[in-house]
Amino acid sequence: MEEAKGLKGVVAGRTRVSTVGKGVGFRYFGYAVKELAEHCSFEQVAYLLLYRDLPSQEQLRDFQRKVAGFRDLPPALKQVLERLPRDSNPVDVMRTGCSALGTLEPEPGHKPEDMAIRLLGSFSSILLYWHHFVISSKRISCVTAPEDSVALHFLKLLTLSPNHDPLVVKALDVSLILYAEHEFSSSTYVARMAASTLSDFYSCMTAAIGTLRGPLHGGANEGAMKMLEGFKSPSDALEKVELMRKRKQLFMGFGHRIYKGADPRAAIIKDYAKQLTSKPFGNRKLFTIAEAMEGYLLKEAGISANMDLYVAVAYRQCGIPAAFFPCLFVIARTPGWTAHISEQRGDNKLIKPLLRYNGPGPRDVSARAKL
Ligand code: COA
């Protein structure tokens, strides 16, 4: 049997949740993601992924009310967060918060959609309650107006300020829609693999968060920001990129397992990153550096920018610290992971591929034990 390193090109099941880069293009339950990003909010898209269709106005209001109802955290969870070190990786904080919720409110008696709503309400609060506590010993209130979107709730807790530029809120909201689902991404694979063992919802989610954290997956937006920060200007970037190519270094925010041409999400978020440059707090230089890199690497190496490059440019202009970039990805992917966990449970077969053995030949324990 042929080995497929990295399971590249292996079809390991079926899904109704999304199509990615093939046939009918990038769609969630049949809806084009480009149109969802144009006309819908993240909450509508989250509802679509959890309930397999877009909500009516009344269903949406009810959904938003339920999400907002979970923003205040249980006291025991706050105590756990207060004990985490100041220098914790922020994704680890979210992973720990998710895992702790699994012990405080175990799955039996809760539907996956309800637990996803719980996490959608709580994730920003988990991260930002911890953040303010470790930097200033403040125990912030995590309650915001019930009509506030997930994006606005995040920004309000981050800055502890009620006012945010509508373009910042919109850019964040669109990024969440684009991050919400992507077929068999590495973290989704892990979530489905855990679900296939009949494990509980919170274990599946915790495993997925740990997988997303890696720089080749959800950590790439943070990695792209760190890389861009190392360049003083577009010309400085191109000089350094040349050297990096010679050293065969990886460019964060570039390349993709599925998209060998353009990542359809990149153009959408790039447009918001560009619009943000016209704001007084915008950063045109950062945008031009990213654009120069994009053009150069496409021409010279045939490698396209993926969405994480311009997410980094957009998030930086929204005032979000780079270490929190992957955390927004975790929040966004929660409904996508949930859809896959439910789908896996609905037609389960244990996911268990094989490994070809290439270790030592048979060895004699008794000969070694005498030494
Ligand atoms: N920087 C430098 N070279 C890259 C690259 C990048 N970002 N992405 C791909 N390449 C190179 C590979 O090294 C490989 O070169 P080789 O043939 O000489 O070995 C070639 O392009 C083909 O790569 P491929 O096998 O198609 O990539 P993959 O499917 O195994 O990897 C990623 C996909 C995402 C892991 C890879 O592109 C990457 O590491 N990107 C950076 C991290 C990132 O942005 N992740 C977020 C993805 S949405």
Coordinates of C-alpha atoms and ligand atoms in Angstrom, one line a residue:
M1 CA 0.0 0.0 0.0
E2 CA 1.3 3.5 -0.9
E3 CA 2.1 5.8 2.0
A4 CA 0.6 9.4 1.8
K5 CA 3.0 11.5 3.9
G6 CA 0.9 14.1 5.8
L7 CA -2.2 12.2 4.5
K8 CA -1.8 14.6 1.5
G9 CA -4.6 14.0 -1.0
V10 CA -6.2 11.2 1.0
V11 CA -10.0 11.3 1.0
A12 CA -11.0 9.9 4.5
G13 CA -14.7 10.5 4.6
R14 CA -17.6 12.6 3.4
T15 CA -19.1 15.9 4.7
R16 CA -22.1 18.0 4.1
V17 CA -20.6 20.9 6.0
S18 CA -18.4 22.7 3.5
T19 CA -16.7 22.5 0.1
V20 CA -13.2 23.9 -0.2
G21 CA -11.4 24.8 -3.4
K22 CA -13.0 22.1 -5.5
G23 CA -16.1 21.9 -7.8
V24 CA -18.6 24.4 -6.5
G25 CA -16.0 26.5 -4.6
F26 CA -15.8 27.6 -1.0
R27 CA -19.3 27.1 0.5
Y28 CA -20.8 26.4 4.0
F29 CA -23.8 24.1 3.7
G30 CA -24.1 25.2 0.0
Y31 CA -23.9 29.0 0.6
A32 CA -21.0 30.8 -1.0
V33 CA -18.7 32.1 1.7
K34 CA -18.0 35.3 -0.3
E35 CA -21.7 36.1 -0.2
L36 CA -22.0 35.2 3.5
A37 CA -19.1 37.6 4.2
E38 CA -20.9 40.3 2.2
H39 CA -24.4 40.0 3.6
C40 CA -24.3 38.1 6.9
S41 CA -22.9 38.5 10.4
F42 CA -20.7 35.9 12.1
E43 CA -23.7 35.0 14.4
Q44 CA -25.8 34.1 11.3
V45 CA -22.9 32.0 9.9
A46 CA -22.4 30.3 13.3
Y47 CA -26.1 29.5 13.4
L48 CA -25.9 28.1 9.8
L49 CA -23.0 25.8 10.8
L50 CA -24.8 24.6 14.0
Y51 CA -28.3 24.2 12.6
R52 CA -27.5 23.6 8.8
D53 CA -29.4 26.7 7.5
L54 CA -29.4 30.5 8.0
P55 CA -31.7 31.7 10.8
S56 CA -34.9 33.8 10.5
Q57 CA -34.8 37.2 12.3
E58 CA -36.5 35.7 15.3
Q59 CA -34.1 32.6 15.4
L60 CA -31.1 35.0 15.2
R61 CA -32.4 37.2 18.0
D62 CA -32.9 34.1 20.2
F63 CA -29.4 32.8 19.2
Q64 CA -27.7 36.1 20.1
R65 CA -29.5 36.3 23.4
K66 CA -28.3 32.8 24.3
V67 CA -24.7 33.5 23.3
A68 CA -24.7 36.8 25.4
G69 CA -26.2 34.8 28.3
F70 CA -22.9 32.9 28.6
R71 CA -20.5 35.9 28.7
D72 CA -20.3 35.9 32.5
L73 CA -18.1 33.0 33.6
P74 CA -18.8 30.6 36.4
P75 CA -16.9 31.6 39.6
A76 CA -14.9 28.3 39.6
L77 CA -13.7 29.0 36.1
K78 CA -12.6 32.5 37.1
Q79 CA -10.6 30.9 39.9
V80 CA -8.9 28.5 37.5
L81 CA -8.0 31.4 35.2
E82 CA -6.6 33.5 38.0
R83 CA -4.1 30.7 38.8
L84 CA -2.6 30.5 35.3
P85 CA 0.8 32.1 34.9
R86 CA 1.1 35.6 33.4
D87 CA 3.3 34.3 30.6
S88 CA 0.9 31.5 29.5
N89 CA 0.3 31.2 25.8
P90 CA -3.1 32.8 25.3
V91 CA -4.4 29.8 23.3
D92 CA -3.4 27.5 26.2
V93 CA -5.5 29.7 28.4
M94 CA -8.5 29.1 26.1
R95 CA -7.8 25.4 25.9
T96 CA -7.6 25.2 29.7
G97 CA -10.8 27.2 30.0
C98 CA -12.6 24.9 27.6
S99 CA -11.3 21.9 29.4
A100 CA -12.3 23.3 32.8
L101 CA -15.9 23.9 31.4
G102 CA -16.0 20.3 30.5
T103 CA -15.6 19.4 34.2
L104 CA -17.9 22.1 35.5
E105 CA -20.7 21.4 33.0
P106 CA -20.0 17.9 31.6
E107 CA -21.7 16.9 28.4
P108 CA -24.6 14.6 29.5
G109 CA -27.8 16.6 29.2
H110 CA -26.4 19.2 26.8
K111 CA -26.7 19.1 23.0
P112 CA -23.5 19.9 20.9
E113 CA -25.2 23.1 19.6
D114 CA -25.9 24.3 23.1
M115 CA -22.3 23.6 24.2
A116 CA -21.0 25.5 21.2
I117 CA -23.2 28.5 22.1
R118 CA -21.8 28.2 25.7
L119 CA -18.3 28.4 24.2
L120 CA -19.1 31.2 21.8
G121 CA -20.4 33.3 24.7
S122 CA -17.5 32.4 27.0
F123 CA -14.3 32.2 24.9
S124 CA -13.6 36.0 24.7
S125 CA -14.4 36.3 28.4
I126 CA -12.1 33.4 29.3
L127 CA -9.2 35.0 27.4
L128 CA -9.7 38.6 28.4
Y129 CA -10.7 37.9 32.0
W130 CA -7.4 36.1 32.4
H131 CA -5.5 38.9 30.4
H132 CA -6.7 41.8 32.6
F133 CA -6.3 39.8 35.8
V134 CA -2.6 38.9 35.1
I135 CA -1.6 42.3 33.8
S136 CA -3.4 44.5 36.3
S137 CA -5.0 42.2 38.9
K138 CA -8.4 43.6 37.7
R139 CA -11.4 41.3 37.9
I140 CA -13.3 42.7 34.9
S141 CA -17.0 42.3 34.3
C142 CA -17.4 40.1 31.2
V143 CA -21.0 41.2 30.7
T144 CA -21.7 43.4 27.7
A145 CA -25.0 44.4 26.0
P146 CA -27.0 41.4 24.8
E147 CA -27.2 42.9 21.3
D148 CA -23.3 43.2 21.0
S149 CA -21.8 40.8 18.4
V150 CA -19.1 38.3 19.3
A151 CA -16.7 40.7 17.6
L152 CA -17.8 43.8 19.5
H153 CA -17.8 41.9 22.8
F154 CA -14.2 40.8 22.2
L155 CA -13.2 44.4 21.4
K156 CA -15.0 45.9 24.4
L157 CA -13.4 43.4 26.8
L158 CA -9.9 43.8 25.2
T159 CA -9.9 47.6 25.5
L160 CA -12.4 48.1 28.3
S161 CA -13.9 50.8 26.2
P162 CA -17.4 50.9 24.8
N163 CA -16.7 52.7 21.6
H164 CA -15.3 51.1 18.5
D165 CA -14.9 52.2 14.9
P166 CA -17.6 50.3 12.8
L167 CA -15.0 49.3 10.2
V168 CA -12.9 47.6 13.0
V169 CA -15.9 45.7 14.2
K170 CA -16.9 44.7 10.6
A171 CA -13.3 43.6 9.7
L172 CA -13.2 41.4 12.8
D173 CA -16.7 40.0 12.1
V174 CA -15.7 39.2 8.5
S175 CA -12.5 37.5 9.6
L176 CA -14.6 35.3 12.0
I177 CA -16.9 34.3 9.1
L178 CA -13.9 33.4 6.9
Y179 CA -12.2 31.4 9.7
A180 CA -15.5 29.6 10.8
E181 CA -15.1 26.4 8.8
H182 CA -12.6 24.8 6.4
E183 CA -13.5 21.1 5.8
F184 CA -10.8 18.7 7.0
S185 CA -8.3 21.2 8.4
S186 CA -5.8 19.7 10.9
S187 CA -7.8 20.8 14.0
T188 CA -11.1 19.5 12.4
Y189 CA -9.5 16.2 11.7
V190 CA -8.4 15.9 15.3
A191 CA -11.9 17.0 16.5
R192 CA -13.5 14.3 14.3
M193 CA -10.9 11.7 15.3
A194 CA -11.7 12.4 19.0
A195 CA -15.4 12.2 18.3
S196 CA -14.9 8.9 16.5
T197 CA -13.7 7.3 19.7
L198 CA -17.1 8.4 21.3
S199 CA -15.3 10.9 23.5
D200 CA -17.2 13.9 25.0
F201 CA -17.7 17.2 23.3
Y202 CA -15.3 19.2 25.4
S203 CA -12.5 16.7 24.9
C204 CA -13.0 17.0 21.1
M205 CA -12.9 20.8 21.3
T206 CA -9.8 20.8 23.6
A207 CA -7.9 18.5 21.3
A208 CA -8.9 20.7 18.3
I209 CA -7.7 23.9 20.1
G210 CA -4.3 22.3 20.9
T211 CA -4.0 21.4 17.2
L212 CA -5.0 24.8 16.0
R213 CA -2.3 26.4 18.1
G214 CA 0.6 25.2 15.8
P215 CA 2.3 27.8 13.6
L216 CA 1.5 25.7 10.4
H217 CA -2.2 26.0 11.2
G218 CA -3.9 28.6 13.5
G219 CA -0.7 30.1 14.8
A220 CA 0.2 31.3 11.3
N221 CA -1.5 34.6 11.7
E222 CA 0.6 35.4 14.7
G223 CA 3.7 34.1 12.9
A224 CA 2.9 36.3 9.8
M225 CA 2.7 39.4 12.1
K226 CA 6.1 38.6 13.7
M227 CA 7.6 38.2 10.3
L228 CA 6.1 41.5 9.0
E229 CA 7.3 43.3 12.1
G230 CA 10.9 42.4 11.1
F231 CA 10.7 44.5 7.9
K232 CA 11.2 48.2 7.9
S233 CA 9.8 49.0 4.4
P234 CA 8.8 47.1 1.3
S235 CA 12.3 47.2 -0.1
D236 CA 13.8 46.0 3.2
A237 CA 11.2 43.2 3.1
L238 CA 12.2 42.1 -0.4
E239 CA 15.9 42.0 0.5
K240 CA 15.3 39.9 3.6
V241 CA 12.8 37.7 1.8
E242 CA 15.5 36.9 -0.7
L243 CA 17.8 35.8 2.1
M244 CA 15.1 33.8 3.7
R245 CA 14.5 32.0 0.4
K246 CA 18.2 31.1 0.2
R247 CA 18.0 29.7 3.7
K248 CA 14.9 27.8 2.7
Q249 CA 12.9 29.4 5.6
L250 CA 9.1 29.2 5.7
F251 CA 7.0 32.3 5.0
M252 CA 4.1 32.5 7.5
G253 CA 0.9 33.4 5.9
F254 CA 1.9 31.8 2.6
G255 CA 1.2 28.5 1.0
H256 CA -1.7 26.1 1.5
R257 CA -2.3 22.4 1.4
I258 CA -5.4 22.8 -0.8
Y259 CA -5.1 26.1 -2.6
K260 CA -2.2 26.0 -4.9
G261 CA -3.4 29.2 -6.6
A262 CA -5.2 32.0 -4.7
D263 CA -6.8 31.4 -1.3
P264 CA -10.3 32.8 -1.9
R265 CA -10.4 34.1 1.7
A266 CA -7.2 36.2 1.3
A267 CA -8.7 38.7 -1.2
I268 CA -11.8 39.3 1.0
I269 CA -9.8 40.1 4.2
K270 CA -7.1 41.9 2.2
D271 CA -9.8 44.4 1.1
Y272 CA -10.6 45.1 4.8
A273 CA -6.9 45.4 5.7
K274 CA -6.7 48.0 2.9
Q275 CA -9.8 49.9 4.0
L276 CA -8.4 50.1 7.5
T277 CA -5.2 51.9 6.2
S278 CA -7.3 55.0 5.5
K279 CA -8.3 55.3 9.2
P280 CA -6.3 57.6 11.5
F281 CA -5.1 54.5 13.3
G282 CA -4.4 52.6 10.0
N283 CA -0.9 51.4 9.1
R284 CA -0.3 51.8 5.4
K285 CA 3.3 50.8 5.6
L286 CA 2.4 47.4 7.0
F287 CA -0.1 46.8 4.2
T288 CA 2.4 47.8 1.5
I289 CA 5.1 45.5 3.0
A290 CA 2.6 42.6 2.9
E291 CA 1.6 43.4 -0.6
A292 CA 5.2 43.7 -1.8
M293 CA 5.9 40.3 -0.3
E294 CA 2.8 38.8 -1.8
G295 CA 3.8 40.0 -5.3
Y296 CA 7.4 38.9 -5.0
L297 CA 6.8 35.4 -3.7
L298 CA 4.1 34.7 -6.3
K299 CA 6.3 35.8 -9.1
E300 CA 9.6 34.3 -7.9
A301 CA 8.5 31.2 -6.0
G302 CA 4.9 30.5 -7.2
I303 CA 3.7 30.7 -3.6
S304 CA 0.5 32.6 -2.9
A305 CA -0.5 34.5 0.2
N306 CA -3.1 32.7 2.3
M307 CA -5.7 34.4 4.5
D308 CA -3.5 34.6 7.5
L309 CA -1.2 37.2 6.0
Y310 CA -3.9 39.8 5.6
V311 CA -5.7 38.8 8.8
A312 CA -2.5 39.8 10.5
V313 CA -2.4 43.2 8.7
A314 CA -6.1 43.8 9.6
Y315 CA -5.9 42.6 13.2
R316 CA -2.9 44.8 13.9
Q317 CA -4.7 47.8 12.7
C318 CA -7.7 46.9 14.9
G319 CA -5.4 47.2 17.9
I320 CA -5.3 43.4 18.7
P321 CA -2.1 42.0 20.2
A322 CA -0.4 39.4 17.9
A323 CA -0.6 36.7 20.6
F324 CA -4.4 37.0 20.5
F325 CA -4.6 36.4 16.8
P326 CA -4.9 32.6 17.0
C327 CA -7.4 33.0 19.8
L328 CA -9.8 34.7 17.4
F329 CA -9.4 31.8 15.1
V330 CA -10.4 29.4 18.0
I331 CA -13.6 31.5 18.6
A332 CA -14.4 31.5 14.9
R333 CA -13.8 27.8 14.3
T334 CA -16.0 26.7 17.3
P335 CA -19.2 26.3 15.1
G336 CA -17.3 24.5 12.3
W337 CA -15.7 22.0 14.8
T338 CA -19.1 21.4 16.3
A339 CA -20.7 20.8 12.9
H340 CA -18.0 18.2 12.3
I341 CA -18.3 16.5 15.7
S342 CA -22.1 16.1 15.1
E343 CA -21.6 14.9 11.6
Q344 CA -19.0 12.3 12.8
R345 CA -21.3 11.1 15.6
G346 CA -24.2 10.8 13.1
D347 CA -22.4 8.2 11.0
N348 CA -19.5 7.1 13.1
K349 CA -16.6 4.8 12.3
L350 CA -13.5 4.9 14.4
I351 CA -10.8 6.9 12.5
K352 CA -7.6 5.0 12.7
P353 CA -5.2 5.0 9.9
L354 CA -2.0 2.8 9.8
L355 CA 1.7 3.5 10.1
R356 CA 4.3 1.6 8.3
Y357 CA 6.9 0.3 10.7
N358 CA 10.5 1.3 10.0
G359 CA 12.1 0.7 13.4
P360 CA 14.8 -1.7 14.5
G361 CA 14.5 -5.4 13.7
P362 CA 13.8 -8.0 16.4
R363 CA 16.1 -7.6 19.5
D364 CA 16.9 -9.8 22.4
V365 CA 15.8 -8.4 25.8
S366 CA 17.8 -11.0 27.8
A367 CA 21.1 -10.1 26.0
R368 CA 20.6 -6.4 26.8
A369 CA 19.4 -7.0 30.4
K370 CA 22.7 -8.9 31.2
L371 CA 24.7 -5.7 30.5
Ligands
COA1 N1 7.2 29.2 2.7 C1 8.2 28.7 2.0 N2 8.0 27.6 1.2 C2 6.7 27.1 1.1 C3 5.7 27.6 1.8 C4 5.9 28.7 2.6 N3 4.9 29.3 3.4 N4 4.6 26.9 1.6 C5 4.9 25.9 0.7 N5 6.2 26.0 0.5 C6 7.0 25.2 -0.4 C7 7.3 23.8 0.3 O1 8.4 23.9 1.2 C8 7.4 22.9 -0.8 O2 8.8 23.0 -1.3 P1 9.6 21.7 -1.8 O3 8.7 21.1 -2.9 O4 10.9 22.2 -2.2 O5 9.6 20.8 -0.6 C9 6.5 23.5 -1.9 O6 6.3 24.8 -1.5 C10 5.2 22.8 -2.0 O7 4.6 22.8 -0.7 P2 3.4 21.8 -0.4 O8 3.9 20.4 -0.2 O9 2.4 22.0 -1.4 O10 2.9 22.4 1.0 P3 2.1 21.5 2.1 O11 0.8 21.3 1.7 O12 2.9 20.4 2.7 O13 2.1 22.7 3.3 C11 1.5 24.5 4.5 C12 1.1 23.6 3.4 C13 0.3 25.4 4.9 C14 1.9 23.7 5.8 C15 2.7 25.3 4.1 O14 2.3 26.1 3.0 C16 3.2 26.3 5.2 O15 4.0 25.8 6.1 N6 2.8 27.6 5.2 C17 3.2 28.5 6.2 C18 2.3 28.4 7.4 C19 1.0 28.9 7.1 O16 0.8 30.0 6.6 N7 0.0 28.2 7.5 C20 -1.4 28.5 7.4 C21 -2.1 27.8 6.3 S1 -3.7 28.4 5.9

